[in-house]
Structure formats: structure tokens, C-alpha cells
Short mmCIF file of C-alpha atoms in Angstrom, two decimals:
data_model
loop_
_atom_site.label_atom_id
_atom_site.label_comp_id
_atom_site.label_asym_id
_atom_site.label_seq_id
_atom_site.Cartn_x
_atom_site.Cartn_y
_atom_site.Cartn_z
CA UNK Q 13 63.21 150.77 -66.19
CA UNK Q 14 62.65 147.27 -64.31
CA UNK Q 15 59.07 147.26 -65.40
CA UNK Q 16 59.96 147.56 -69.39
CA UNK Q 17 62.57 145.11 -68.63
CA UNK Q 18 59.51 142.89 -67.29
CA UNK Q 19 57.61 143.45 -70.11
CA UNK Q 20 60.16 142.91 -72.75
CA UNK Q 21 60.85 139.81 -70.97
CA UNK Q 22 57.11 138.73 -71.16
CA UNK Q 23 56.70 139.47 -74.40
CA UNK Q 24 59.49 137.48 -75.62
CA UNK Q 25 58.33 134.65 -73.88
CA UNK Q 26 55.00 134.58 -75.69
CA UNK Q 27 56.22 135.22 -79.45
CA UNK Q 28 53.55 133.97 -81.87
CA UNK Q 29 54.80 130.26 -83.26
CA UNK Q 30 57.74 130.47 -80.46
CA UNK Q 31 56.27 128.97 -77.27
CA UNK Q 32 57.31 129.88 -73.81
CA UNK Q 33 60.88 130.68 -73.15
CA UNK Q 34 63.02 128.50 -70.87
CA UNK Q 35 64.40 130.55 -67.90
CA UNK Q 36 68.16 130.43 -68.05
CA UNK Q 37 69.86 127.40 -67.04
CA UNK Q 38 71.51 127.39 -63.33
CA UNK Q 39 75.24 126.87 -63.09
CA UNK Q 40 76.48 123.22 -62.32
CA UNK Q 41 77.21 122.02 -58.64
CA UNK Q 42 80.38 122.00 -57.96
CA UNK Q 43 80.54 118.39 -56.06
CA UNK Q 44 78.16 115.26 -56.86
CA UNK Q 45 74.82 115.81 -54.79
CA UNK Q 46 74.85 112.14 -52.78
CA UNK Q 47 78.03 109.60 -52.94
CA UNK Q 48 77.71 108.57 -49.56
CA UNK Q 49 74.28 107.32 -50.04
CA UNK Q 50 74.70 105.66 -53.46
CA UNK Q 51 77.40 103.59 -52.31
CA UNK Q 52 75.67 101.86 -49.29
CA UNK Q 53 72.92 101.18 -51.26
CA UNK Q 54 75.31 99.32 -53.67
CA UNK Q 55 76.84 97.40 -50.53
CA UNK Q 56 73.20 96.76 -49.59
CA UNK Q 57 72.29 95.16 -52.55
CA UNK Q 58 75.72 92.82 -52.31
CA UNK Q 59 74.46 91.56 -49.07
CA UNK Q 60 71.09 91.00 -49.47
CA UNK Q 61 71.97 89.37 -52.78
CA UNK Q 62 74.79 87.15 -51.00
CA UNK Q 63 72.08 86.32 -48.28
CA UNK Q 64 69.68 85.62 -50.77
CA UNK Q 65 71.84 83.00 -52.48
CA UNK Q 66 72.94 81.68 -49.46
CA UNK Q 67 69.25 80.88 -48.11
CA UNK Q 68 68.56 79.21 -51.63
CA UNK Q 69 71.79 76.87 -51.56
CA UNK Q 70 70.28 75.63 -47.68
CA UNK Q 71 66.86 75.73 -49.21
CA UNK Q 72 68.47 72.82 -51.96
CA UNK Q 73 70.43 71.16 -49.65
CA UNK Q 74 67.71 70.79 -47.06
CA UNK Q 75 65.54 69.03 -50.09
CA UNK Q 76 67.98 66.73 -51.22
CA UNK Q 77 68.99 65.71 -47.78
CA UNK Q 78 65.41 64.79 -47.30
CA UNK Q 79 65.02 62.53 -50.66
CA UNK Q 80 68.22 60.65 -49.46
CA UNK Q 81 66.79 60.02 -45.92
CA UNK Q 82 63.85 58.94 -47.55
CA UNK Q 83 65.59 57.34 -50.46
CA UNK Q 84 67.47 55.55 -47.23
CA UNK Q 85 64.42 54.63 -45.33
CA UNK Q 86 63.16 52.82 -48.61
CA UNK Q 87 66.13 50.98 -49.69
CA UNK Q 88 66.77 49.60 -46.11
CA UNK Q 89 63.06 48.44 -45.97
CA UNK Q 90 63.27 46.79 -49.92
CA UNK Q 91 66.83 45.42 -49.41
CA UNK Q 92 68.25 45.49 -45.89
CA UNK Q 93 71.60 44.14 -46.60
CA UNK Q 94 74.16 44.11 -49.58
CA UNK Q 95 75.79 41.41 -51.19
CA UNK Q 96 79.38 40.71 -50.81
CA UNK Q 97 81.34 38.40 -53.08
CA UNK Q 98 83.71 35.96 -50.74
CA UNK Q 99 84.65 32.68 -53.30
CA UNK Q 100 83.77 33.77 -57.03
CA UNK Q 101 81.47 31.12 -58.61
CA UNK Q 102 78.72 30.51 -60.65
CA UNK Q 103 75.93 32.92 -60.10
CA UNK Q 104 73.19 30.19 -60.23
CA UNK Q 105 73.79 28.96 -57.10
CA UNK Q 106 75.33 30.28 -54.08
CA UNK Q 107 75.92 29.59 -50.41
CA UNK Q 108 75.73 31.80 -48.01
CA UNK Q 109 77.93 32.84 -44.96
CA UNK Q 110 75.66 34.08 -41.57
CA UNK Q 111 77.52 35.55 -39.38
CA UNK Q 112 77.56 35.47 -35.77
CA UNK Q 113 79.89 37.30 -33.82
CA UNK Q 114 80.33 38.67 -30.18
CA UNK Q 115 78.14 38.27 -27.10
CA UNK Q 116 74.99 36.97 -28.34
CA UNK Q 117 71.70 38.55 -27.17
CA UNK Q 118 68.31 39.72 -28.66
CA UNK Q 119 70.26 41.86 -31.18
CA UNK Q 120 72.30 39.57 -32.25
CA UNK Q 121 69.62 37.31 -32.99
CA UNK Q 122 67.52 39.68 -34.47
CA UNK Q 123 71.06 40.37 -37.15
CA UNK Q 124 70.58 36.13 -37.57
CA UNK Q 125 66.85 36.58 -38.40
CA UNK Q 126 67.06 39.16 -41.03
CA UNK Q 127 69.92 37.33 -42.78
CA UNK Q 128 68.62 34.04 -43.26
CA UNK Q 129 65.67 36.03 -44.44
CA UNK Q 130 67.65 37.90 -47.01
CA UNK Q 131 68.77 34.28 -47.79
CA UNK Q 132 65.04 32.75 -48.25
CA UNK Q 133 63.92 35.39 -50.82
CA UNK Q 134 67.00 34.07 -53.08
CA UNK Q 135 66.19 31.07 -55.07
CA UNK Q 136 69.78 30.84 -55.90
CA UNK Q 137 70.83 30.01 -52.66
CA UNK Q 138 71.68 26.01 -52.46
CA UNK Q 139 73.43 25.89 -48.45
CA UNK Q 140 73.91 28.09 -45.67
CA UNK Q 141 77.14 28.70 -43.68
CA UNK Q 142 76.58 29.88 -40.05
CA UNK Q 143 80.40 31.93 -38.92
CA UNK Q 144 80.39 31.35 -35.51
CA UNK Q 145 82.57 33.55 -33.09
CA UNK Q 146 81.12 34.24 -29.85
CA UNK Q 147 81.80 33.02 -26.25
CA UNK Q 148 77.92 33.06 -25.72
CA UNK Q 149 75.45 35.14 -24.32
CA UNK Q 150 71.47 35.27 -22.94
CA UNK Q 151 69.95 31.93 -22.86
CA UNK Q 152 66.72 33.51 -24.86
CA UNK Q 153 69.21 34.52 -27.35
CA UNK Q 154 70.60 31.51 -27.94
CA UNK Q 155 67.73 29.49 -28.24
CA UNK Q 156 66.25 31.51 -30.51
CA UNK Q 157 68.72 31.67 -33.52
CA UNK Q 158 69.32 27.83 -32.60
CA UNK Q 159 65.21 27.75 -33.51
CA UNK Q 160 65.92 29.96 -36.36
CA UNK Q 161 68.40 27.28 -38.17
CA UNK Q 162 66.23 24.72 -37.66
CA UNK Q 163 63.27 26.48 -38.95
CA UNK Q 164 65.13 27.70 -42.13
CA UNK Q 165 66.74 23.77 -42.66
CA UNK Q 166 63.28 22.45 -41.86
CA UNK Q 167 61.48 25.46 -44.73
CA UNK Q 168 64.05 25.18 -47.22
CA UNK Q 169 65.46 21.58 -47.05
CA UNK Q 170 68.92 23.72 -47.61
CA UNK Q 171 71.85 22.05 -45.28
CA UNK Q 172 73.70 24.48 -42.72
CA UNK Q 173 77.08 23.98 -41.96
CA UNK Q 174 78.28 25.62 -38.22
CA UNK Q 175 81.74 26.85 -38.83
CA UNK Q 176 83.35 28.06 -35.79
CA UNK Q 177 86.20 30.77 -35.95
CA UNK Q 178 88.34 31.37 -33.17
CA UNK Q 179 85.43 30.65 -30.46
CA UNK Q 180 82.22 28.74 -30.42
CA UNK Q 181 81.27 28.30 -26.39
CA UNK Q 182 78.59 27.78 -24.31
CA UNK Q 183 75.87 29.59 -26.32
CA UNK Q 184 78.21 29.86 -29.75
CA UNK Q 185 78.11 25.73 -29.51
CA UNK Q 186 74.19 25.99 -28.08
CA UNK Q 187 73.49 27.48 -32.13
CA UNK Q 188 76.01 25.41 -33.70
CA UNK Q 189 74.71 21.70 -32.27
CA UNK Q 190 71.30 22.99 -34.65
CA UNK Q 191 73.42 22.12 -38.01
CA UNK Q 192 73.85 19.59 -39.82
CA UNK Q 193 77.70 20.12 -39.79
CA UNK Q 194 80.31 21.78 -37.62
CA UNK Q 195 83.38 22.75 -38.53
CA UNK Q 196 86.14 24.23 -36.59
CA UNK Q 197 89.67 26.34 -37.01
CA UNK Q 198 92.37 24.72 -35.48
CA UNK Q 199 92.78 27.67 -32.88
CA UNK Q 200 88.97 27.61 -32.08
CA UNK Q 201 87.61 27.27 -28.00
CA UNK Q 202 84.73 25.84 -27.60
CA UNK Q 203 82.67 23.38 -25.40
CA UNK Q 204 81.35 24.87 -22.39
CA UNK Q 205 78.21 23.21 -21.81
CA UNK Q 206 76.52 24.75 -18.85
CA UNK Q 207 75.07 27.91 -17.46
CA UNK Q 208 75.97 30.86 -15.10
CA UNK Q 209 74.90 33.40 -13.12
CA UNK Q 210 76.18 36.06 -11.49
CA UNK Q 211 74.96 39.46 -9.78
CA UNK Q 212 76.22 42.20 -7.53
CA UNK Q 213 75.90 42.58 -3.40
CA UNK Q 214 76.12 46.55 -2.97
CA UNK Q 215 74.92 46.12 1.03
CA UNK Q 216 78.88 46.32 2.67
CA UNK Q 217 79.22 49.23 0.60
CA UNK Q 218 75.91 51.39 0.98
CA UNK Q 219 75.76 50.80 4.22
CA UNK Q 220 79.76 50.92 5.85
CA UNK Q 221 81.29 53.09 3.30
CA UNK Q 222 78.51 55.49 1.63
CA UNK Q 223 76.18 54.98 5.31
CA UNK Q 224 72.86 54.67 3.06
CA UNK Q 225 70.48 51.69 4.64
CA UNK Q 226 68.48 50.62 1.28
CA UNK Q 227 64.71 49.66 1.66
CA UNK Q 228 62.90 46.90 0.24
CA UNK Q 229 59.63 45.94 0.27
CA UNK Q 230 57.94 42.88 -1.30
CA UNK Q 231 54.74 40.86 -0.45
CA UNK Q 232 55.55 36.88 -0.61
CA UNK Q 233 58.67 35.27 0.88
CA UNK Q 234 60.38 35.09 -2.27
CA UNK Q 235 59.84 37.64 -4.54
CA UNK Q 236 62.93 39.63 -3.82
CA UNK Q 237 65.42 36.37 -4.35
CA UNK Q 238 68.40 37.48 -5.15
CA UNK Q 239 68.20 40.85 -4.15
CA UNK Q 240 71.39 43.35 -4.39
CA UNK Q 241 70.72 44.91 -0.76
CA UNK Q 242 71.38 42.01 0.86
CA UNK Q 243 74.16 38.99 1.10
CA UNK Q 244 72.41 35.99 -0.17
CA UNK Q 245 71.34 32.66 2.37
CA UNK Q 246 71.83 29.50 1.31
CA UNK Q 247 68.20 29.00 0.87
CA UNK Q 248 68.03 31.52 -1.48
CA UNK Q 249 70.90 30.22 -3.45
CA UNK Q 250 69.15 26.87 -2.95
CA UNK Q 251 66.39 28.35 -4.64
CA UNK Q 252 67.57 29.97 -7.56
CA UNK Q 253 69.65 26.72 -8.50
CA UNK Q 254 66.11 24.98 -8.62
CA UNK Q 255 64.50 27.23 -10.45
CA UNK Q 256 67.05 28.78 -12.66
CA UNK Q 257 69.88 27.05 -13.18
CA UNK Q 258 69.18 23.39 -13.52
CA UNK Q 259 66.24 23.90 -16.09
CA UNK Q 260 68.23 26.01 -17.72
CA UNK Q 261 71.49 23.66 -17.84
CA UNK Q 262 68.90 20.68 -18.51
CA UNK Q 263 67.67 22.98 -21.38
CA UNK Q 264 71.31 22.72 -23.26
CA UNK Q 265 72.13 19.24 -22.54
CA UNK Q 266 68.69 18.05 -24.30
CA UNK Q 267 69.59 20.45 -27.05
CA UNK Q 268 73.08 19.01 -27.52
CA UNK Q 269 71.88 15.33 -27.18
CA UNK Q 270 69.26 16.26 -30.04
CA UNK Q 271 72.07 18.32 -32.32
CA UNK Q 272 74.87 15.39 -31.90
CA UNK Q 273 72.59 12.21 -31.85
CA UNK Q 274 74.62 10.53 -34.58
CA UNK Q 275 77.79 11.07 -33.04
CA UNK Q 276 77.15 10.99 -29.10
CA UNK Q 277 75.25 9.47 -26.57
CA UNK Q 278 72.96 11.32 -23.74
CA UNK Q 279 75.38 9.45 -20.97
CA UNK Q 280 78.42 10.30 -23.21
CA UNK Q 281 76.89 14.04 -23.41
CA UNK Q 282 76.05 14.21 -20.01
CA UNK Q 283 79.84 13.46 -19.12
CA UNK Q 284 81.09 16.41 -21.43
CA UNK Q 285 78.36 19.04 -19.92
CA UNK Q 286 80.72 20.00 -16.77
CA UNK Q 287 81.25 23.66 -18.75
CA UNK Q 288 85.16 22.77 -19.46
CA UNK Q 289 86.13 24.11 -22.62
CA UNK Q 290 87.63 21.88 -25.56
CA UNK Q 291 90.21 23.00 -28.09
CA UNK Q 292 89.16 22.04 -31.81
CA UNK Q 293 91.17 19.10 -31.92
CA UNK Q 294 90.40 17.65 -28.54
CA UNK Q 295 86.37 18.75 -29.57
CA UNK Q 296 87.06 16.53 -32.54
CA UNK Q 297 88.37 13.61 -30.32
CA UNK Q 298 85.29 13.98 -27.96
CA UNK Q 299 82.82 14.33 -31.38
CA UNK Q 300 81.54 17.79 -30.04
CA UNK Q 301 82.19 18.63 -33.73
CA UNK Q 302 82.53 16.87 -36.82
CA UNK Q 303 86.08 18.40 -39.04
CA UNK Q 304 88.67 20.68 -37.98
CA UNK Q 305 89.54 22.95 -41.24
CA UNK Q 306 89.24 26.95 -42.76
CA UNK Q 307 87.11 27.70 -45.03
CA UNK Q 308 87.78 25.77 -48.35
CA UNK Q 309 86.61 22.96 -46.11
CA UNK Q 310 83.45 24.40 -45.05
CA UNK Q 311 82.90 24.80 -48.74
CA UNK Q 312 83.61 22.16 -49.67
CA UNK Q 313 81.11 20.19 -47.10
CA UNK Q 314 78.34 22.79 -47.62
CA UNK Q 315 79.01 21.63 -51.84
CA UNK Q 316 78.79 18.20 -50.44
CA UNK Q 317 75.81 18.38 -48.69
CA UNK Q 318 73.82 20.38 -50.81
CA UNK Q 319 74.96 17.78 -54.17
CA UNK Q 320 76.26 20.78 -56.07
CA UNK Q 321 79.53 20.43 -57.55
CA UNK Q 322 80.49 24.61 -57.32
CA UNK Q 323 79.00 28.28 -55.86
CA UNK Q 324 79.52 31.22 -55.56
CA UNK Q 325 80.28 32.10 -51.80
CA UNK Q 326 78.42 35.25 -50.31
CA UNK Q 327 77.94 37.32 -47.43
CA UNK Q 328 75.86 39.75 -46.30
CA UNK Q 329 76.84 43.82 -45.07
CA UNK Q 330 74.85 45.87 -43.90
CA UNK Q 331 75.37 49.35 -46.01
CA UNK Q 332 76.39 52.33 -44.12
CA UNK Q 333 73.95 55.03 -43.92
CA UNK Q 334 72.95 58.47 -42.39
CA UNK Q 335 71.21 56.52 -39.97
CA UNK Q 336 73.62 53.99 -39.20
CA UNK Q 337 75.86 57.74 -38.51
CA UNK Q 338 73.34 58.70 -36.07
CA UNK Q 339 72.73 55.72 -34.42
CA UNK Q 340 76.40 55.31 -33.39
CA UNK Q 341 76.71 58.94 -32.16
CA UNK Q 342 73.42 58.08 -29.75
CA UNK Q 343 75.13 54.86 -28.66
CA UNK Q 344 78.16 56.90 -27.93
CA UNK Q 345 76.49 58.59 -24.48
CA UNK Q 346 76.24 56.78 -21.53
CA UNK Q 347 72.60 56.41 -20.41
CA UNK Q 348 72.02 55.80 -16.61
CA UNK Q 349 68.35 55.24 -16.75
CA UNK Q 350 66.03 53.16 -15.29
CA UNK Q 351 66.18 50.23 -17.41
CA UNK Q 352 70.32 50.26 -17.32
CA UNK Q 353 70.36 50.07 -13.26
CA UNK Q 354 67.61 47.29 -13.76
CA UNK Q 355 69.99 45.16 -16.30
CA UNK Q 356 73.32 46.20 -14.19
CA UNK Q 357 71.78 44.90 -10.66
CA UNK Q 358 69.56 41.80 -12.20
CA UNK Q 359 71.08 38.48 -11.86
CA UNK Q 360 71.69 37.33 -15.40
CA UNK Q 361 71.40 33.77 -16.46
CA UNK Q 362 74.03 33.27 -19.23
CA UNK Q 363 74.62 30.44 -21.88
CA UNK Q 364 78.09 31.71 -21.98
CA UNK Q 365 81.85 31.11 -21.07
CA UNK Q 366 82.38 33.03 -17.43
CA UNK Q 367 85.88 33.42 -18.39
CA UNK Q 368 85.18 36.10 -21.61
#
């Protein structure tokens, strides 16, 4: 019986013009074969896919962060400052305001440099104005934008006008006395003709209160004047007068004696180089400096002086940058390294009021 049943079955799956039969279908599962697995790849693909677009975002961001730094680098080299309007005016000729401001140093003078700079590539420019607000600073610093006026009134044959705000002493008058002009605020302090120096004595406490004994070799009897480790003998002080102090006071009388020629004497000079300080109006009486007024009058003798009859008034900002950003957050920690010990214990020969 089950071998007919084969047979029947074999035969009907060969019929002539038929083809083989199918084998009956089997019956449906009753649940779906893999859910679980279909769904995490679906959550898979979500994350890889929000990763993905993630990565290419940073990717973009990393790129254009790179053509601004470089779009940065190339815009400070081309045009290192930006123009700022401070009288409106005609735009054919224009005078300049260079600012000087704080304790002056090598910085500072470098900020001097680059903006009378900025101001010799303008043909536009007719006069300079040099703001001055600083109690003073290094000697080499102040000597060397005092040089860098006279070089750009010398280059140019532009006048610069010195126009103290608030405080021009010691090495803020050293850079004033090299223009032709000097103007001052009413409120201004300035004066102090003379040099100082000070440094620190650590021995008492190294040695009585923190019992270290410092040690201090040198070869040549006075190659460790002043030194730090040790209170000071009058020879040495002797000695550093000499050789520091006096060349370096005889320095800034010549200077002012050169600066005020028209207006003062080298024995009436001499007489006002005792490093008092001089209020504008008592500066005035003394002819230490020429007007006391704001700046409509510093205009108006730059106008003067140049034999222009209006300008435009301009200064000079730097432009903020991602640099600038990183710069300041460097700055911001305190270094203790070799070279700040060496500038902290080294006896420093100032242009520059001992009272700021």
C-alpha cells in the first residue's frame, strides 16, 4: 500500500508538459523568527550613523579653525593694527595719536615701533600725536622710543606733538622732550628728572629666619656688586653710583637740554633735574612743557605745525584675535623660572618715578 502510494506520488510529479511537483507547503510559525536581533541592528545603525556625523562636523570645524588661524597669522603680518576714527575729518590727511601708556620697557617700545610704522606706510598722514601716560620705566626703553620720534620727525619731516595725560615722569618726559611740542592736562604729573635703583638684601632672612648660608663665587673684586646675599659697603654703593647712576642721570639731563633748547638753559635744566615732580601748570611756569590743554588743543597745534587747516584724527587698536586669547591665558600663570628670579633679584636702573 505505501509503495503504490510512492509511486502514484512519483508519477504525478513527472506528468508530461507538468514539471516537478512542489512538496506541500509547511504551516506558518507561529511567532516572528528574530525581533531581538533586528532591532539592535537598527539601534546599531543610529549610533554609528550619529558617530559618523559627529566625526564629520569636528572634521569641518577642525578645517575652518585652521583657515582662520592662518587667515589670522596673515592679516596680523599685512596689517598689524586697525584704524580707529577719534575727530572725523577729511580723509586726505590725518594725524595720528601713538599711544604710550604704563611702565615703559622693551614691549612697550616695541608697541611705539610698530605704530609709527603703521603711520609711515600712510601717505595721508600730515602729524603725529604721541599720548603719553606713564610714570617711566627701563632706561633702554626709554631711550629707544625717544630715538624712534626723532628718527620718524627726522624721515618724514612730519611734526610730533607729546601730549601728556594724567602722567608724563621721569621716562614718560625722557620720550616727550624728543617732540617738537608738549602738551599737558591740567591734572598731569610730570618732571622727575633723574634715575633710581633699587634691589633686594635676602641675607637677614636666609640666614636668621630660613638658616640657609647662600654661596657665591666670582673671580675679580667686583663682579658680584650688588649682590642679594650680602648687605652692601659703602664702596660698593660708591661704585655703582659711578658707574651706573651718574652716566645714566647725565644721560637724561643732555637729552632734556637737547629736547628744550629753545625754552631752557643747561644751568636752568640742571637746576630742575633734582627728580621733584611738577604739576602741569607749575611745568608750564618752569618751561618743562610748552601749553597746558585736552585734546582740541593738541589738534589744533599738531594742524598748526603741520600748515594744514583740518584732519581727520586716528588711532591705532590692535584687533583681538585667537592668539591674542591664548596669549593672555599663558600670561595668566605665574612662571618662577630662571630668568624671573634673575629680573626679581637684579638691581634695576629705572628712568622712572620711585613713588608709582
Amino acid at each position: 500500500m505505501g509503495f503504490n502510494q510512492d509511486n502514484d506520488y512519483l508519477e504525478s510529479a513527472f506528468l508530461p508538459g507538468q514539471g516537478p511537483a512542489k512538496p506541500p507547503a509547511s504551516p506558518p510559525p507561529a511567532y516572528e523568527p528574530y525581533p531581538r536581533d533586528r532591532k539592535r541592528s537598527s539601534v546599531s545603525r543610529i549610533f554609528w550613523g550619529i558617530l559618523f556625523g559627529l566625526s564629520f562636523l569636528a572634521n569641518i570645524g577642525m578645517f575652518l579653525l585652521l583657515i582662520g588661524l592662518i587667515a589670522v597669522i596673515a592679516t596680523r603680518q599685512a596689517r598689524f593694527y586697525e584704524e580707529s576714527i577719534v575727530r572725523e575729518g577729511p580723509h586726505g590727511a590725518k594725524i595720528v595719536m601713538v599711544h604710550l601708556e604704563g611702565v615703559i620697557d622693551d614691549d612697550q617700545a616695541d608697541y611705539v615701533y610698530r605704530q609709527l610704522q603703521t603711520a609711515r606706510k600712510d601717505r595721508s598722514v600730515r602729524a603725529i600725536i604721541a599720548a603719553v601716560n606713564s610714570p617711566g620705566g627701563t632706561i633702554s626703553g626709554s631711550d629707544r622710543i625717544y630715538q624712534e620720534i626723532l628718527r620718524y620727525r627726522q624721515e618724514t619731516g612730519q611734526p610730533v606733538v607729546a601730549f601728556m595725560q594724567g602722567m608724563a615722569a621721569s621716562g614718560g618726559y625722557y620720550t616727550s622732550v624728543a617732540c617738537d611740542r608738549i602738551v599737558a592736562e591740567p591734572t598731569t604729573i610730570t618732571g622727575s628728572i633723574g634715575v633710581v635703583m633699587s634691589y633686594f638684601v635676602f641675607q637677614e632672612l636666609l640666614e636668621n629666619k630660613l638658616g640657609v648660608q647662600p654661596v657665591f663665587l666670582s673671580e675679580g673684586d667686583k663682579k658680584g656688586w650688588p649682590s642679594s646675599f650680602h648687605t652692601p659697603k659703602q664702596e660698593e654703593l660708591d661704585y655703582i653710583q659711578e658707574r651706573l647712576l651718574t652716566p645714566a642721570y647725565e644721560r637724561f639731563v643732555e637729552v632734556v637740554q637737547t629736547g628744550r633748547s629753545s625754552a631752557l638753559s643747561p644751568e636752568q635744566v640742571r637746576k630742575l633735574a633734582d627728580g621733584g615732580i611738577f604739576v602741569a601748570s607749575r611745568a608750564l611756569e618752569e618751561k618743562l612743557i610748552d601749553k597746558v590743554g585736552y585734546l582740541d588743543d593738541v589738534v589744533a597745534v599738531a594742524l598748526s605745525l603741520a600748515g594744514i587747516q583740518d584732519a581727520q584724527v586716528v588711532e591705532y587698536r590692535k584687533p583681538f584675535s585667537f592668539m591674542d586669547m591664548l596669549s593672555v591665558q599663558s600670561h595668566s600663570v605665574l612662571k618662577l623660572d630662571r630668568t624671573t628670579l634673575y629680573e626679581f633679584s637684579t638691581p634695576q636702573v629705572l628712568y622712572m618715578w620711585n613713588a608709582y
